mmCIF file of C-alpha atoms and ligand atoms in Angstrom:
data_model
loop_
_atom_site.group_PDB
_atom_site.id
_atom_site.type_symbol
_atom_site.label_atom_id
_atom_site.label_comp_id
_atom_site.label_asym_id
_atom_site.label_seq_id
_atom_site.Cartn_x
_atom_site.Cartn_y
_atom_site.Cartn_z
ATOM 1 C CA UNK A 15 62.029 66.553 84.624
ATOM 2 C CA UNK A 16 60.076 68.081 81.788
ATOM 3 C CA UNK A 17 61.170 69.034 78.281
ATOM 4 C CA UNK A 18 64.309 71.160 78.719
ATOM 5 C CA UNK A 19 67.107 68.672 79.233
ATOM 6 C CA UNK A 20 70.001 70.112 81.229
ATOM 7 C CA UNK A 21 73.555 69.582 80.043
ATOM 8 C CA UNK A 22 75.386 66.433 80.997
ATOM 9 C CA UNK A 23 77.174 66.620 84.338
ATOM 10 C CA UNK A 24 80.924 66.978 84.410
ATOM 11 C CA UNK A 25 82.735 64.171 86.155
ATOM 12 C CA UNK A 26 83.814 65.155 89.621
ATOM 13 C CA UNK A 27 87.557 65.109 89.921
ATOM 14 C CA UNK A 28 89.649 64.400 92.927
ATOM 15 C CA UNK A 29 90.941 67.530 94.591
ATOM 16 C CA UNK A 30 94.698 67.774 94.802
ATOM 17 C CA UNK A 31 94.875 69.258 98.273
ATOM 18 C CA UNK A 32 92.552 70.158 101.074
ATOM 19 C CA UNK A 33 92.320 73.833 101.979
ATOM 20 C CA UNK A 34 93.661 72.892 105.389
ATOM 21 C CA UNK A 35 96.882 71.653 103.758
ATOM 22 C CA UNK A 36 97.286 74.881 101.793
ATOM 23 C CA UNK A 37 97.034 76.780 105.062
ATOM 24 C CA UNK A 38 99.375 74.489 106.984
ATOM 25 C CA UNK A 39 101.972 74.709 104.240
ATOM 26 C CA UNK A 40 101.624 78.503 104.149
ATOM 27 C CA UNK A 41 101.093 78.407 100.398
ATOM 28 C CA UNK A 42 100.009 81.379 98.308
ATOM 29 C CA UNK A 43 96.310 81.460 97.511
ATOM 30 C CA UNK A 44 96.008 79.256 94.465
ATOM 31 C CA UNK A 45 94.514 80.988 91.430
ATOM 32 C CA UNK A 46 91.518 78.668 91.309
ATOM 33 C CA UNK A 47 90.322 79.890 94.723
ATOM 34 C CA UNK A 48 90.435 83.574 93.854
ATOM 35 C CA UNK A 49 87.093 85.111 93.001
ATOM 36 C CA UNK A 50 86.830 86.815 89.674
ATOM 37 C CA UNK A 51 83.720 88.844 90.495
ATOM 38 C CA UNK A 52 84.231 92.447 91.547
ATOM 39 C CA UNK A 53 82.343 92.067 94.806
ATOM 40 C CA UNK A 54 85.178 92.853 97.267
ATOM 41 C CA UNK A 55 85.257 94.085 100.830
ATOM 42 C CA UNK A 56 81.930 92.475 101.600
ATOM 43 C CA UNK A 57 82.670 91.200 105.070
ATOM 44 C CA UNK A 58 81.190 94.171 106.826
ATOM 45 C CA UNK A 59 77.489 93.926 106.018
ATOM 46 C CA UNK A 60 74.583 94.598 108.424
ATOM 47 C CA UNK A 61 73.640 91.972 110.989
ATOM 48 C CA UNK A 62 70.050 90.774 110.653
ATOM 49 C CA UNK A 63 67.822 89.546 113.427
ATOM 50 C CA UNK A 64 66.433 86.371 111.887
ATOM 51 C CA UNK A 65 62.996 85.609 113.436
ATOM 52 C CA UNK A 66 63.173 83.146 116.340
ATOM 53 C CA UNK A 67 60.507 80.424 116.356
ATOM 54 C CA UNK A 68 59.803 78.352 119.476
ATOM 55 C CA UNK A 69 59.202 74.802 118.237
ATOM 56 C CA UNK A 70 57.657 73.816 121.575
ATOM 57 C CA UNK A 71 54.973 76.459 121.121
ATOM 58 C CA UNK A 72 54.368 75.378 117.525
ATOM 59 C CA UNK A 73 53.505 71.906 118.724
ATOM 60 C CA UNK A 74 50.883 72.875 121.262
ATOM 61 C CA UNK A 75 47.493 73.647 119.781
ATOM 62 C CA UNK A 76 46.541 76.195 122.451
ATOM 63 C CA UNK A 77 49.533 78.430 121.749
ATOM 64 C CA UNK A 78 50.432 77.678 118.172
ATOM 65 C CA UNK A 79 48.500 80.392 116.335
ATOM 66 C CA UNK A 80 50.922 83.239 116.873
ATOM 67 C CA UNK A 81 53.975 81.023 116.462
ATOM 68 C CA UNK A 82 52.610 79.573 113.194
ATOM 69 C CA UNK A 83 52.185 83.087 111.888
ATOM 70 C CA UNK A 84 55.771 83.900 112.854
ATOM 71 C CA UNK A 85 56.934 80.805 110.988
ATOM 72 C CA UNK A 86 54.902 81.666 107.901
ATOM 73 C CA UNK A 87 56.077 85.231 107.895
ATOM 74 C CA UNK A 88 59.751 84.293 108.441
ATOM 75 C CA UNK A 89 59.736 81.759 105.618
ATOM 76 C CA UNK A 90 57.971 84.030 103.190
ATOM 77 C CA UNK A 91 60.292 86.948 103.804
ATOM 78 C CA UNK A 92 63.712 85.611 104.845
ATOM 79 C CA UNK A 93 63.240 81.951 103.930
ATOM 80 C CA UNK A 94 64.646 80.929 107.291
ATOM 81 C CA UNK A 95 64.262 81.164 111.046
ATOM 82 C CA UNK A 96 66.190 80.385 114.222
ATOM 83 C CA UNK A 97 64.554 77.377 115.850
ATOM 84 C CA UNK A 98 64.652 77.216 119.646
ATOM 85 C CA UNK A 99 63.048 74.902 122.208
ATOM 86 C CA UNK A 100 63.476 72.035 119.760
ATOM 87 C CA UNK A 101 64.094 69.328 122.333
ATOM 88 C CA UNK A 102 67.837 68.847 121.733
ATOM 89 C CA UNK A 103 69.874 69.884 124.750
ATOM 90 C CA UNK A 104 72.720 72.385 124.514
ATOM 91 C CA UNK A 105 75.246 69.841 125.878
ATOM 92 C CA UNK A 106 74.311 67.464 123.076
ATOM 93 C CA UNK A 107 74.588 70.220 120.445
ATOM 94 C CA UNK A 108 77.983 71.111 121.900
ATOM 95 C CA UNK A 109 79.016 67.471 121.693
ATOM 96 C CA UNK A 110 78.126 67.433 117.993
ATOM 97 C CA UNK A 111 80.096 70.637 117.494
ATOM 98 C CA UNK A 112 83.007 69.134 119.392
ATOM 99 C CA UNK A 113 83.228 65.910 117.372
ATOM 100 C CA UNK A 114 83.002 67.970 114.181
ATOM 101 C CA UNK A 115 86.000 70.034 115.275
ATOM 102 C CA UNK A 116 87.832 66.932 116.431
ATOM 103 C CA UNK A 117 87.392 65.281 113.077
ATOM 104 C CA UNK A 118 88.876 68.185 111.110
ATOM 105 C CA UNK A 119 91.692 68.451 113.655
ATOM 106 C CA UNK A 120 92.793 64.862 112.999
ATOM 107 C CA UNK A 121 96.084 64.326 111.186
ATOM 108 C CA UNK A 122 95.667 64.465 107.422
ATOM 109 C CA UNK A 123 96.557 60.784 106.905
ATOM 110 C CA UNK A 124 93.755 59.865 109.317
ATOM 111 C CA UNK A 125 91.190 62.023 107.492
ATOM 112 C CA UNK A 126 92.323 60.651 104.151
ATOM 113 C CA UNK A 127 90.952 57.255 105.162
ATOM 114 C CA UNK A 128 87.563 58.781 104.539
ATOM 115 C CA UNK A 129 88.538 60.602 101.343
ATOM 116 C CA UNK A 130 85.996 61.057 98.605
ATOM 117 C CA UNK A 131 86.692 58.894 95.599
ATOM 118 C CA UNK A 132 86.859 60.170 92.001
ATOM 119 C CA UNK A 133 83.335 60.512 90.623
ATOM 120 C CA UNK A 134 81.844 60.217 94.113
ATOM 121 C CA UNK A 135 80.137 62.693 96.363
ATOM 122 C CA UNK A 136 80.391 61.213 99.838
ATOM 123 C CA UNK A 137 83.432 61.367 102.072
ATOM 124 C CA UNK A 138 86.089 63.898 103.030
ATOM 125 C CA UNK A 139 87.573 66.386 100.622
ATOM 126 C CA UNK A 140 87.623 69.967 99.496
ATOM 127 C CA UNK A 141 85.097 71.631 97.190
ATOM 128 C CA UNK A 142 83.791 69.207 94.592
ATOM 129 C CA UNK A 143 85.213 70.103 91.201
ATOM 130 C CA UNK A 144 82.324 70.097 88.746
ATOM 131 C CA UNK A 145 83.814 72.153 85.936
ATOM 132 C CA UNK A 146 87.205 73.389 84.847
ATOM 133 C CA UNK A 147 86.439 77.084 85.216
ATOM 134 C CA UNK A 148 85.080 76.620 88.707
ATOM 135 C CA UNK A 149 86.365 78.901 91.443
ATOM 136 C CA UNK A 150 86.774 76.670 94.474
ATOM 137 C CA UNK A 151 85.280 77.415 97.863
ATOM 138 C CA UNK A 152 87.628 77.930 100.805
ATOM 139 C CA UNK A 153 86.336 74.912 102.674
ATOM 140 C CA UNK A 154 86.923 71.244 103.392
ATOM 141 C CA UNK A 155 83.952 68.984 103.971
ATOM 142 C CA UNK A 156 82.806 65.615 105.126
ATOM 143 C CA UNK A 157 79.670 64.623 103.257
ATOM 144 C CA UNK A 158 77.570 61.656 104.423
ATOM 145 C CA UNK A 159 74.189 60.104 103.708
ATOM 146 C CA UNK A 160 72.257 59.719 107.002
ATOM 147 C CA UNK A 161 68.934 58.347 105.728
ATOM 148 C CA UNK A 162 67.561 56.014 104.496
ATOM 149 C CA UNK A 163 69.685 54.047 106.920
ATOM 150 C CA UNK A 164 70.358 51.222 104.458
ATOM 151 C CA UNK A 165 72.029 53.718 102.146
ATOM 152 C CA UNK A 166 74.611 54.843 104.661
ATOM 153 C CA UNK A 167 78.169 54.311 103.449
ATOM 154 C CA UNK A 168 79.766 53.524 106.770
ATOM 155 C CA UNK A 169 83.245 53.408 105.300
ATOM 156 C CA UNK A 170 83.080 57.227 105.261
ATOM 157 C CA UNK A 171 81.829 57.497 108.845
ATOM 158 C CA UNK A 172 84.894 58.382 110.905
ATOM 159 C CA UNK A 173 85.934 55.939 113.599
ATOM 160 C CA UNK A 174 88.023 58.652 115.190
ATOM 161 C CA UNK A 175 87.016 60.599 117.177
ATOM 162 C CA UNK A 176 85.525 57.457 118.585
ATOM 163 C CA UNK A 177 82.277 59.128 119.639
ATOM 164 C CA UNK A 178 81.414 59.618 116.017
ATOM 165 C CA UNK A 179 80.462 55.974 115.595
ATOM 166 C CA UNK A 180 80.725 54.407 118.979
ATOM 167 C CA UNK A 181 78.895 54.495 122.240
ATOM 168 C CA UNK A 182 77.841 57.872 123.566
ATOM 169 C CA UNK A 183 77.338 57.944 127.331
ATOM 170 C CA UNK A 184 75.215 54.931 128.285
ATOM 171 C CA UNK A 185 73.365 54.598 125.017
ATOM 172 C CA UNK A 186 74.201 52.225 122.242
ATOM 173 C CA UNK A 187 73.717 54.759 119.508
ATOM 174 C CA UNK A 188 76.532 56.839 118.223
ATOM 175 C CA UNK A 189 76.286 60.593 118.240
ATOM 176 C CA UNK A 190 75.583 61.040 114.586
ATOM 177 C CA UNK A 191 72.918 58.365 114.569
ATOM 178 C CA UNK A 192 71.315 59.974 117.595
ATOM 179 C CA UNK A 193 71.524 63.370 115.970
ATOM 180 C CA UNK A 194 69.844 61.941 112.854
ATOM 181 C CA UNK A 195 66.952 60.635 114.922
ATOM 182 C CA UNK A 196 66.486 63.914 116.754
ATOM 183 C CA UNK A 197 66.520 65.789 113.472
ATOM 184 C CA UNK A 198 63.999 63.387 111.931
ATOM 185 C CA UNK A 199 61.510 64.475 114.576
ATOM 186 C CA UNK A 200 62.329 68.138 114.200
ATOM 187 C CA UNK A 201 62.156 68.180 110.386
ATOM 188 C CA UNK A 202 58.820 66.343 110.404
ATOM 189 C CA UNK A 203 57.368 68.738 112.988
ATOM 190 C CA UNK A 204 58.609 71.767 111.066
ATOM 191 C CA UNK A 205 57.333 70.545 107.686
ATOM 192 C CA UNK A 206 53.939 69.847 109.238
ATOM 193 C CA UNK A 207 53.817 73.251 110.903
ATOM 194 C CA UNK A 208 54.813 74.888 107.631
ATOM 195 C CA UNK A 209 51.853 73.236 105.904
ATOM 196 C CA UNK A 210 49.517 74.190 108.751
ATOM 197 C CA UNK A 211 50.683 77.810 108.597
ATOM 198 C CA UNK A 212 49.322 77.902 105.028
ATOM 199 C CA UNK A 213 46.045 76.216 106.052
ATOM 200 C CA UNK A 214 47.090 73.035 104.277
ATOM 201 C CA UNK A 215 46.766 69.482 105.431
ATOM 202 C CA UNK A 216 49.647 68.673 107.859
ATOM 203 C CA UNK A 217 51.353 66.035 105.720
ATOM 204 C CA UNK A 218 51.137 67.621 102.302
ATOM 205 C CA UNK A 219 54.828 68.606 102.098
ATOM 206 C CA UNK A 220 56.071 65.488 103.883
ATOM 207 C CA UNK A 221 54.062 63.168 101.637
ATOM 208 C CA UNK A 222 55.508 64.675 98.495
ATOM 209 C CA UNK A 223 59.005 63.907 99.767
ATOM 210 C CA UNK A 224 58.164 60.202 99.879
ATOM 211 C CA UNK A 225 58.387 57.432 102.444
ATOM 212 C CA UNK A 226 62.144 57.156 102.229
ATOM 213 C CA UNK A 227 63.400 60.748 101.928
ATOM 214 C CA UNK A 228 67.118 61.217 101.480
ATOM 215 C CA UNK A 229 68.797 62.999 104.368
ATOM 216 C CA UNK A 230 72.426 64.046 104.027
ATOM 217 C CA UNK A 231 74.933 65.763 106.287
ATOM 218 C CA UNK A 232 77.620 68.176 105.262
ATOM 219 C CA UNK A 233 80.247 68.918 107.884
ATOM 220 C CA UNK A 234 81.895 72.155 106.774
ATOM 221 C CA UNK A 235 85.323 73.337 107.855
ATOM 222 C CA UNK A 236 86.517 76.806 106.938
ATOM 223 C CA UNK A 237 90.195 77.244 107.758
ATOM 224 C CA UNK A 238 91.457 80.723 108.511
ATOM 225 C CA UNK A 239 92.090 82.558 105.287
ATOM 226 C CA UNK A 240 94.902 85.121 104.987
ATOM 227 C CA UNK A 241 92.875 87.102 102.395
ATOM 228 C CA UNK A 242 89.197 86.515 103.177
ATOM 229 C CA UNK A 243 88.052 89.197 100.760
ATOM 230 C CA UNK A 244 89.511 87.220 97.820
ATOM 231 C CA UNK A 245 87.652 83.934 98.365
ATOM 232 C CA UNK A 246 84.262 82.489 99.119
ATOM 233 C CA UNK A 247 83.867 80.151 102.103
ATOM 234 C CA UNK A 248 80.861 78.939 100.140
ATOM 235 C CA UNK A 249 79.798 80.794 97.043
ATOM 236 C CA UNK A 250 76.221 82.151 96.824
ATOM 237 C CA UNK A 251 73.690 79.358 96.415
ATOM 238 C CA UNK A 252 70.287 78.188 97.588
ATOM 239 C CA UNK A 253 69.881 74.633 98.911
ATOM 240 C CA UNK A 254 68.462 71.713 96.924
ATOM 241 C CA UNK A 255 66.635 70.451 99.994
ATOM 242 C CA UNK A 256 63.064 70.735 101.219
ATOM 243 C CA UNK A 257 64.546 72.181 104.392
ATOM 244 C CA UNK A 258 68.078 72.465 105.791
ATOM 245 C CA UNK A 259 68.926 72.362 109.489
ATOM 246 C CA UNK A 260 72.167 74.186 110.172
ATOM 247 C CA UNK A 261 74.200 73.937 113.351
ATOM 248 C CA UNK A 262 76.703 76.789 113.517
ATOM 249 C CA UNK A 263 79.612 77.102 115.902
ATOM 250 C CA UNK A 264 80.271 80.409 117.644
ATOM 251 C CA UNK A 265 82.096 81.993 114.714
ATOM 252 C CA UNK A 266 80.003 84.110 112.373
ATOM 253 C CA UNK A 267 80.336 83.652 108.643
ATOM 254 C CA UNK A 268 76.964 82.907 107.118
ATOM 255 C CA UNK A 269 75.363 85.661 105.050
ATOM 256 C CA UNK A 270 71.915 85.836 103.558
ATOM 257 C CA UNK A 271 70.697 87.759 100.546
ATOM 258 C CA UNK A 272 67.420 89.648 100.537
ATOM 259 C CA UNK A 273 66.390 92.240 97.971
ATOM 260 C CA UNK A 274 69.913 92.265 96.495
ATOM 261 C CA UNK A 275 71.499 93.107 99.826
ATOM 262 C CA UNK A 276 73.683 90.816 101.976
ATOM 263 C CA UNK A 277 73.135 90.406 105.711
ATOM 264 C CA UNK A 278 75.201 88.672 108.396
ATOM 265 C CA UNK A 279 73.387 85.903 110.247
ATOM 266 C CA UNK A 280 74.024 85.776 113.989
ATOM 267 C CA UNK A 281 74.977 82.556 115.765
ATOM 268 C CA UNK A 282 72.782 81.442 118.680
ATOM 269 C CA UNK A 283 74.343 78.534 120.630
ATOM 270 C CA UNK A 284 71.098 76.729 121.480
ATOM 271 C CA UNK A 285 69.365 77.330 118.127
ATOM 272 C CA UNK A 286 69.266 75.618 114.766
ATOM 273 C CA UNK A 287 69.084 77.862 111.747
ATOM 274 C CA UNK A 288 66.412 76.241 109.590
ATOM 275 C CA UNK A 289 65.985 77.387 106.012
ATOM 276 C CA UNK A 290 63.609 76.472 103.231
ATOM 277 C CA UNK A 291 65.261 74.866 100.226
ATOM 278 C CA UNK A 292 64.230 74.830 96.586
ATOM 279 C CA UNK A 293 61.835 71.884 97.058
ATOM 280 C CA UNK A 294 59.760 73.810 99.569
ATOM 281 C CA UNK A 295 59.795 76.879 97.350
ATOM 282 C CA UNK A 296 58.386 74.656 94.560
ATOM 283 C CA UNK A 297 55.809 72.866 96.739
ATOM 284 C CA UNK A 298 54.588 76.138 98.255
ATOM 285 C CA UNK A 299 54.327 77.647 94.760
ATOM 286 C CA UNK A 300 56.823 80.322 95.696
ATOM 287 C CA UNK A 301 55.192 81.458 98.941
ATOM 288 C CA UNK A 302 58.129 80.182 100.991
ATOM 289 C CA UNK A 303 61.498 81.424 99.753
ATOM 290 C CA UNK A 304 64.604 79.303 99.333
ATOM 291 C CA UNK A 305 67.114 81.971 100.342
ATOM 292 C CA UNK A 306 70.399 82.620 98.546
ATOM 293 C CA UNK A 307 73.194 82.455 101.073
ATOM 294 C CA UNK A 308 76.982 82.262 101.206
ATOM 295 C CA UNK A 309 79.775 81.919 103.744
ATOM 296 C CA UNK A 310 82.635 84.326 104.235
ATOM 297 C CA UNK A 311 85.854 83.279 105.937
ATOM 298 C CA UNK A 312 88.097 85.308 108.184
ATOM 299 C CA UNK A 313 91.774 85.574 108.936
ATOM 300 C CA UNK A 314 91.556 85.123 112.700
ATOM 301 C CA UNK A 315 89.361 82.155 113.400
ATOM 302 C CA UNK A 316 88.481 78.936 111.700
ATOM 303 C CA UNK A 317 84.811 77.998 111.574
ATOM 304 C CA UNK A 318 82.853 74.737 111.439
ATOM 305 C CA UNK A 319 79.207 74.078 110.743
ATOM 306 C CA UNK A 320 76.983 71.081 110.148
ATOM 307 C CA UNK A 321 74.246 71.311 107.538
ATOM 308 C CA UNK A 322 71.658 68.520 107.377
ATOM 309 C CA UNK A 323 69.649 68.476 104.171
ATOM 310 C CA UNK A 324 66.192 66.939 104.186
ATOM 311 C CA UNK A 325 65.614 65.978 100.559
ATOM 312 C CA UNK A 326 62.929 64.061 98.713
ATOM 313 C CA UNK A 327 63.098 60.440 97.678
ATOM 314 C CA UNK A 328 64.744 60.735 94.231
ATOM 315 C CA UNK A 329 61.854 59.216 92.226
ATOM 316 C CA UNK A 330 59.133 61.237 93.972
ATOM 317 C CA UNK A 331 57.506 63.972 91.950
ATOM 318 C CA UNK A 332 57.581 67.379 93.547
ATOM 319 C CA UNK A 333 55.169 70.073 92.454
ATOM 320 C CA UNK A 334 53.172 73.032 93.788
ATOM 321 C CA UNK A 335 50.360 71.963 96.121
ATOM 322 C CA UNK A 336 47.088 72.208 94.162
ATOM 323 C CA UNK A 337 45.322 74.586 96.502
ATOM 324 C CA UNK A 338 48.229 77.051 96.360
ATOM 325 C CA UNK A 339 47.681 77.482 92.636
ATOM 326 C CA UNK A 340 44.910 80.032 92.144
ATOM 327 C CA UNK A 341 43.845 82.570 89.586
ATOM 328 C CA UNK A 342 45.663 85.301 91.417
ATOM 329 C CA UNK A 343 48.667 83.051 92.045
ATOM 330 C CA UNK A 344 49.336 81.029 88.906
ATOM 331 C CA UNK A 345 51.478 77.953 88.994
ATOM 332 C CA UNK A 346 55.149 78.983 89.012
ATOM 333 C CA UNK A 347 56.942 75.618 88.811
ATOM 334 C CA UNK A 348 56.828 72.438 86.764
ATOM 335 C CA UNK A 349 56.714 68.967 88.173
ATOM 336 C CA UNK A 350 60.204 67.716 88.987
ATOM 337 C CA UNK A 351 61.912 64.573 90.194
ATOM 338 C CA UNK A 352 65.594 63.799 90.822
ATOM 339 C CA UNK A 353 66.067 67.464 91.618
ATOM 340 C CA UNK A 354 69.538 66.918 93.052
ATOM 341 C CA UNK A 355 70.822 65.876 89.606
ATOM 342 C CA UNK A 356 69.376 68.951 87.967
ATOM 343 C CA UNK A 357 70.708 71.008 90.835
ATOM 344 C CA UNK A 358 74.345 70.084 90.274
ATOM 345 C CA UNK A 359 74.111 70.440 86.512
ATOM 346 C CA UNK A 360 72.808 74.009 86.757
ATOM 347 C CA UNK A 361 75.027 74.911 89.686
ATOM 348 C CA UNK A 362 78.139 74.164 87.677
ATOM 349 C CA UNK A 363 76.933 76.582 85.004
ATOM 350 C CA UNK A 364 76.630 79.289 87.642
ATOM 351 C CA UNK A 365 72.835 79.323 87.272
ATOM 352 C CA UNK A 366 70.196 79.043 89.978
ATOM 353 C CA UNK A 367 68.977 75.460 89.658
ATOM 354 C CA UNK A 368 65.378 76.427 90.453
ATOM 355 C CA UNK A 369 65.343 78.370 87.172
ATOM 356 C CA UNK A 370 65.299 74.975 85.447
ATOM 357 C CA UNK A 371 61.827 74.194 86.787
ATOM 358 C CA UNK A 372 60.215 77.627 86.476
ATOM 359 C CA UNK A 373 57.263 77.837 84.122
HETATM 360 O O1 LIG B 20 78.461 76.902 106.848
HETATM 361 C C1 LIG B 20 77.364 77.446 106.782
HETATM 362 O O2 LIG B 20 76.983 78.249 107.642
HETATM 363 C C2 LIG B 20 76.426 77.182 105.645
HETATM 364 C C3 LIG B 20 76.827 76.080 104.753
HETATM 365 C C4 LIG B 20 75.894 75.922 103.594
HETATM 366 O O3 LIG B 20 75.249 76.837 103.155
HETATM 367 C C5 LIG B 20 75.738 74.584 102.984
HETATM 368 O O4 LIG B 20 76.465 73.658 103.373
HETATM 369 O O5 LIG B 20 74.850 74.467 102.096
HETATM 370 FE FE1 LIG B 21 73.580 76.128 101.885
#
């Protein structure tokens, strides 16, 4: 990154207990989960109809004009869209949802085999503790690197439920591997269409992310919370990715901020919610928005989701595409590499990481 060096990262510490254990033991809400901001009673916000984009139509040149415009408009206003007709069948999506639920339902000693280690990021655990004052999110997670394949840490890939790693139906690939491959195609098609929607060369966003982009998966589990208004499922943030592909279950919880107002995001069983991340906001010189979002929990139902982050190769330089910098639209962001490092350093200070690269 350029001149302004961010502060050194705090060492991640091992969490004492998963949120699930707190719930099982019927413990009082620990102090370090209770929000100190005054923003209470926020569960009942308006539902927003996020634009739905048909990825099949985007791909076909005879029909793509209108769909491209929908994509462009959705990403420049909301920063996200519901992607349908993406080529992944509903039974397969349901299978992914099911193994996610099965994993978090395993006995604690089984899940602990995949526990995150001190100083590490990957594996199973609760919110990563980055600073002492941090208010923890009401969530447990399993965090894995999917790509490049040679960087997978298979010791964190659950063997139970067995579908997670082993044979799915007649194929030799495991579910998560298969899901990774399907998402590779979808993310490439979407990043190309995003470029095309701005009259740019198809590969201009993809190329900036490098030949070996990092792709990570975050399986999120939000146990029921006796006092949902006191905690965050996930506190407000924007993603460090180029794009994020989110698979929600049937329980609502995601909220999106636009013009200082929060909106509930609906769940659509056959759709992915795809959002722009900070890298796309930078590359598009601010035309596409990396939306601030958060998750609220509820006292009646637990919720799971799977977020897949398509990131850049760490050493690749990301910057606004030349032709999007004009006299009327001056360059908004500096050149940046290793954005994930900057991201966590600013996040722990409660700042929006993208501020670090604004000109
Ligand atoms: O659980 C969700 O719906 C969203 C999770 C999320 O924002 C994230 O993992 O970055
Ligand atoms: Fe997110």
